[in-house]
PDB file of C-alpha atoms in Angstrom:
ATOM      1  CA  MET A   8     -30.675   5.720  -7.100  1.00 59.00           C
ATOM      2  CA  THR A   9     -31.460   7.873  -4.072  1.00 66.00           C
ATOM      3  CA  ALA A  10     -29.086   8.731  -1.241  1.00 62.00           C
ATOM      4  CA  THR A  11     -30.737   6.095   0.963  1.00 71.00           C
ATOM      5  CA  GLU A  12     -30.386   3.300  -1.598  1.00 80.00           C
ATOM      6  CA  ALA A  13     -27.186   1.321  -1.692  1.00 82.00           C
ATOM      7  CA  ALA A  14     -25.670   0.056  -4.906  1.00 85.00           C
ATOM      8  CA  PRO A  15     -25.657  -3.743  -5.077  1.00 88.00           C
ATOM      9  CA  LEU A  16     -22.337  -5.263  -4.092  1.00 88.00           C
ATOM     10  CA  GLN A  17     -20.314  -6.977  -6.791  1.00 90.00           C
ATOM     11  CA  LEU A  18     -19.240  -9.917  -4.656  1.00 88.00           C
ATOM     12  CA  ASP A  19     -16.820 -11.214  -7.258  1.00 88.00           C
ATOM     13  CA  GLU A  20     -14.921  -7.899  -6.984  1.00 89.00           C
ATOM     14  CA  ILE A  21     -14.532  -8.066  -3.177  1.00 90.00           C
ATOM     15  CA  GLN A  22     -12.089 -10.283  -1.306  1.00 88.00           C
ATOM     16  CA  GLY A  23     -13.895 -12.944   0.664  1.00 82.00           C
ATOM     17  CA  ILE A  24     -12.341 -12.028   4.012  1.00 81.00           C
ATOM     18  CA  VAL A  25     -13.839  -8.519   3.788  1.00 84.00           C
ATOM     19  CA  LEU A  26     -17.474  -9.637   4.044  1.00 82.00           C
ATOM     20  CA  ARG A  27     -17.282 -13.087   5.552  1.00 77.00           C
ATOM     21  CA  ASP A  28     -16.053 -14.604   8.793  1.00 76.00           C
ATOM     22  CA  ARG A  29     -12.876 -16.615   8.793  1.00 75.00           C
ATOM     23  CA  PRO A  30     -13.490 -20.323   8.584  1.00 72.00           C
ATOM     24  CA  SER A  31     -13.074 -22.346  11.721  1.00 75.00           C
ATOM     25  CA  PRO A  32     -10.653 -23.904  12.371  1.00 75.00           C
ATOM     26  CA  TYR A  33      -8.340 -21.274  10.918  1.00 78.00           C
ATOM     27  CA  VAL A  34      -4.599 -21.284  10.380  1.00 81.00           C
ATOM     28  CA  GLY A  35      -2.984 -18.332   8.640  1.00 83.00           C
ATOM     29  CA  THR A  36       0.360 -17.350   7.188  1.00 86.00           C
ATOM     30  CA  TYR A  37       1.419 -13.827   6.328  1.00 86.00           C
ATOM     31  CA  ILE A  38       3.976 -13.233   3.609  1.00 88.00           C
ATOM     32  CA  LEU A  39       5.363  -9.718   3.349  1.00 88.00           C
ATOM     33  CA  LEU A  40       6.828  -8.596   0.046  1.00 90.00           C
ATOM     34  CA  ARG A  41       8.548  -5.428  -1.116  1.00 91.00           C
ATOM     35  CA  VAL A  42       8.217  -4.076  -4.652  1.00 94.00           C
ATOM     36  CA  ASP A  43      11.578  -3.226  -6.206  1.00 94.00           C
ATOM     37  CA  ASP A  44      10.494  -3.453  -9.847  1.00 97.00           C
ATOM     38  CA  PRO A  45       7.084  -1.917 -10.648  1.00 97.00           C
ATOM     39  CA  GLY A  46       6.523  -4.035 -13.755  1.00 98.00           C
ATOM     40  CA  ALA A  47       7.377  -7.288 -12.010  1.00 98.00           C
ATOM     41  CA  GLY A  48       5.243  -6.242  -9.029  1.00 97.00           C
ATOM     42  CA  ARG A  49       2.235  -5.536 -11.231  1.00 97.00           C
ATOM     43  CA  GLU A  50       2.744  -8.867 -13.013  1.00 97.00           C
ATOM     44  CA  LEU A  51       2.833 -10.701  -9.676  1.00 96.00           C
ATOM     45  CA  MET A  52      -0.294  -8.916  -8.457  1.00 95.00           C
ATOM     46  CA  GLY A  53      -2.068  -9.818 -11.697  1.00 94.00           C
ATOM     47  CA  ARG A  54      -1.207 -13.488 -11.230  1.00 95.00           C
ATOM     48  CA  LEU A  55      -2.197 -13.421  -7.558  1.00 92.00           C
ATOM     49  CA  ALA A  56      -5.502 -11.698  -8.331  1.00 90.00           C
ATOM     50  CA  GLU A  57      -6.610 -14.804 -10.200  1.00 88.00           C
ATOM     51  CA  LEU A  58      -6.098 -16.834  -7.011  1.00 86.00           C
ATOM     52  CA  VAL A  59      -7.684 -14.481  -4.470  1.00 87.00           C
ATOM     53  CA  ASP A  60     -10.930 -15.823  -3.060  1.00 84.00           C
ATOM     54  CA  SER A  61     -13.909 -13.574  -3.685  1.00 85.00           C
ATOM     55  CA  ALA A  62     -16.903 -12.960  -1.455  1.00 85.00           C
ATOM     56  CA  ALA A  63     -19.025 -14.636  -4.133  1.00 85.00           C
ATOM     57  CA  ASN A  64     -17.399 -18.011  -3.409  1.00 77.00           C
ATOM     58  CA  TRP A  65     -16.795 -17.719   0.314  1.00 69.00           C
ATOM     59  CA  TRP A  66     -16.847 -20.262   2.077  1.00 65.00           C
ATOM     60  CA  GLN A  67     -16.599 -23.428   0.053  1.00 68.00           C
ATOM     61  CA  PRO A  68     -15.723 -26.330   2.349  1.00 66.00           C
ATOM     62  CA  ASP A  69     -13.825 -28.174  -0.375  1.00 67.00           C
ATOM     63  CA  LEU A  70     -11.220 -25.430  -0.831  1.00 67.00           C
ATOM     64  CA  PRO A  71      -7.856 -26.586   0.567  1.00 70.00           C
ATOM     65  CA  ALA A  72      -6.649 -23.016   1.172  1.00 75.00           C
ATOM     66  CA  LEU A  73      -7.731 -19.400   0.822  1.00 78.00           C
ATOM     67  CA  LEU A  74      -5.734 -16.455  -0.472  1.00 84.00           C
ATOM     68  CA  ASN A  75      -6.225 -12.791   0.326  1.00 86.00           C
ATOM     69  CA  ALA A  76      -3.940  -9.886  -0.504  1.00 90.00           C
ATOM     70  CA  GLY A  77      -3.378  -6.470   1.005  1.00 92.00           C
ATOM     71  CA  LEU A  78      -1.289  -3.528  -0.092  1.00 94.00           C
ATOM     72  CA  THR A  79       0.005  -0.510   1.743  1.00 93.00           C
ATOM     73  CA  TYR A  80      -0.091   2.977   0.287  1.00 96.00           C
ATOM     74  CA  ARG A  81       3.677   2.782  -0.234  1.00 94.00           C
ATOM     75  CA  GLY A  82       3.173  -0.540  -1.993  1.00 95.00           C
ATOM     76  CA  LEU A  83       0.669   1.066  -4.352  1.00 97.00           C
ATOM     77  CA  GLU A  84       3.172   3.866  -4.987  1.00 97.00           C
ATOM     78  CA  ALA A  85       5.881   1.284  -5.720  1.00 96.00           C
ATOM     79  CA  LEU A  86       3.540  -0.364  -8.235  1.00 98.00           C
ATOM     80  CA  GLN A  87       3.240   3.085  -9.841  1.00 98.00           C
ATOM     81  CA  VAL A  88      -0.490   3.441  -9.351  1.00 97.00           C
ATOM     82  CA  SER A  89      -1.498   6.805 -10.814  1.00 97.00           C
ATOM     83  CA  PRO A  90      -1.272   9.837  -8.514  1.00 97.00           C
ATOM     84  CA  VAL A  91      -4.923  10.592  -9.288  1.00 98.00           C
ATOM     85  CA  ALA A  92      -5.994   7.157  -8.025  1.00 97.00           C
ATOM     86  CA  LEU A  93      -3.683   7.403  -5.005  1.00 98.00           C
ATOM     87  CA  SER A  94      -5.202  10.749  -4.035  1.00 97.00           C
ATOM     88  CA  THR A  95      -8.595   9.076  -3.557  1.00 97.00           C
ATOM     89  CA  PHE A  96      -7.437   7.106  -0.501  1.00 97.00           C
ATOM     90  CA  PRO A  97      -8.153   8.473   2.981  1.00 97.00           C
ATOM     91  CA  GLU A  98      -5.354  10.414   4.658  1.00 96.00           C
ATOM     92  CA  GLU A  99      -5.142   7.779   7.407  1.00 95.00           C
ATOM     93  CA  PHE A 100      -4.256   5.112   4.835  1.00 96.00           C
ATOM     94  CA  ARG A 101      -1.766   7.399   3.091  1.00 96.00           C
ATOM     95  CA  GLN A 102       0.000   8.111   6.399  1.00 94.00           C
ATOM     96  CA  GLY A 103       0.750   4.445   7.037  1.00 91.00           C
ATOM     97  CA  MET A 104       0.621   2.397  10.231  1.00 90.00           C
ATOM     98  CA  ALA A 105       3.830   3.718  11.777  1.00 92.00           C
ATOM     99  CA  ALA A 106       2.568   7.312  11.592  1.00 93.00           C
ATOM    100  CA  ARG A 107      -0.712   6.265  13.226  1.00 93.00           C
ATOM    101  CA  ALA A 108       0.829   3.901  15.779  1.00 93.00           C
ATOM    102  CA  GLU A 109      -0.275   5.782  18.880  1.00 93.00           C
ATOM    103  CA  PHE A 110      -3.829   6.161  17.580  1.00 93.00           C
ATOM    104  CA  ILE A 111      -4.187   2.439  16.784  1.00 92.00           C
ATOM    105  CA  GLY A 112      -2.548   1.299  20.017  1.00 94.00           C
ATOM    106  CA  ASP A 113       0.919   0.334  18.774  1.00 94.00           C
ATOM    107  CA  THR A 114       2.793   1.733  21.769  1.00 94.00           C
ATOM    108  CA  GLY A 115       5.304   0.423  24.279  1.00 95.00           C
ATOM    109  CA  GLU A 116       6.384  -3.086  23.278  1.00 94.00           C
ATOM    110  CA  SER A 117       4.372  -2.718  20.051  1.00 93.00           C
ATOM    111  CA  ALA A 118       5.765   0.696  19.044  1.00 94.00           C
ATOM    112  CA  PRO A 119       7.175   1.129  15.524  1.00 93.00           C
ATOM    113  CA  ALA A 120      10.682   1.576  16.953  1.00 92.00           C
ATOM    114  CA  ARG A 121      10.481  -2.092  17.992  1.00 92.00           C
ATOM    115  CA  TRP A 122       9.233  -3.365  14.623  1.00 91.00           C
ATOM    116  CA  GLU A 123      11.597  -5.325  12.423  1.00 87.00           C
ATOM    117  CA  PRO A 124      13.191  -3.130   9.751  1.00 83.00           C
ATOM    118  CA  PRO A 125      11.943  -1.680   7.508  1.00 79.00           C
ATOM    119  CA  PHE A 126       8.412  -1.838   8.925  1.00 78.00           C
ATOM    120  CA  GLY A 127       8.744   0.837  11.601  1.00 71.00           C
ATOM    121  CA  THR A 128      10.092   3.403   9.175  1.00 65.00           C
ATOM    122  CA  GLY A 129       6.784   4.614   7.790  1.00 52.00           C
TER     123      GLY A 129
END
């Protein structure tokens, strides 16, 4: 493969929302979780992974709901992802949203100091 050729995407390994538009109409719910027990957290993520919609199946009109999942760098640390794997993430991701608030426009009313605990802490 040359530098100008792109590797084919493995759509079944990519969350649907990454490559596809949201369906319309769209209603969403966000559930925020904290990992206190790494083993239990990894077990939960394993069970959820089976339910996450991939880009290979996006969008099937007969699906009653869609599931996507996202993790923060601190969440990956709490799941005890290896330091070697963690070091591969960009510095911006490792810093977290609170540290980058001014850059991404979370200022004034949206500043981390106004976020519900513990979200503005880093």
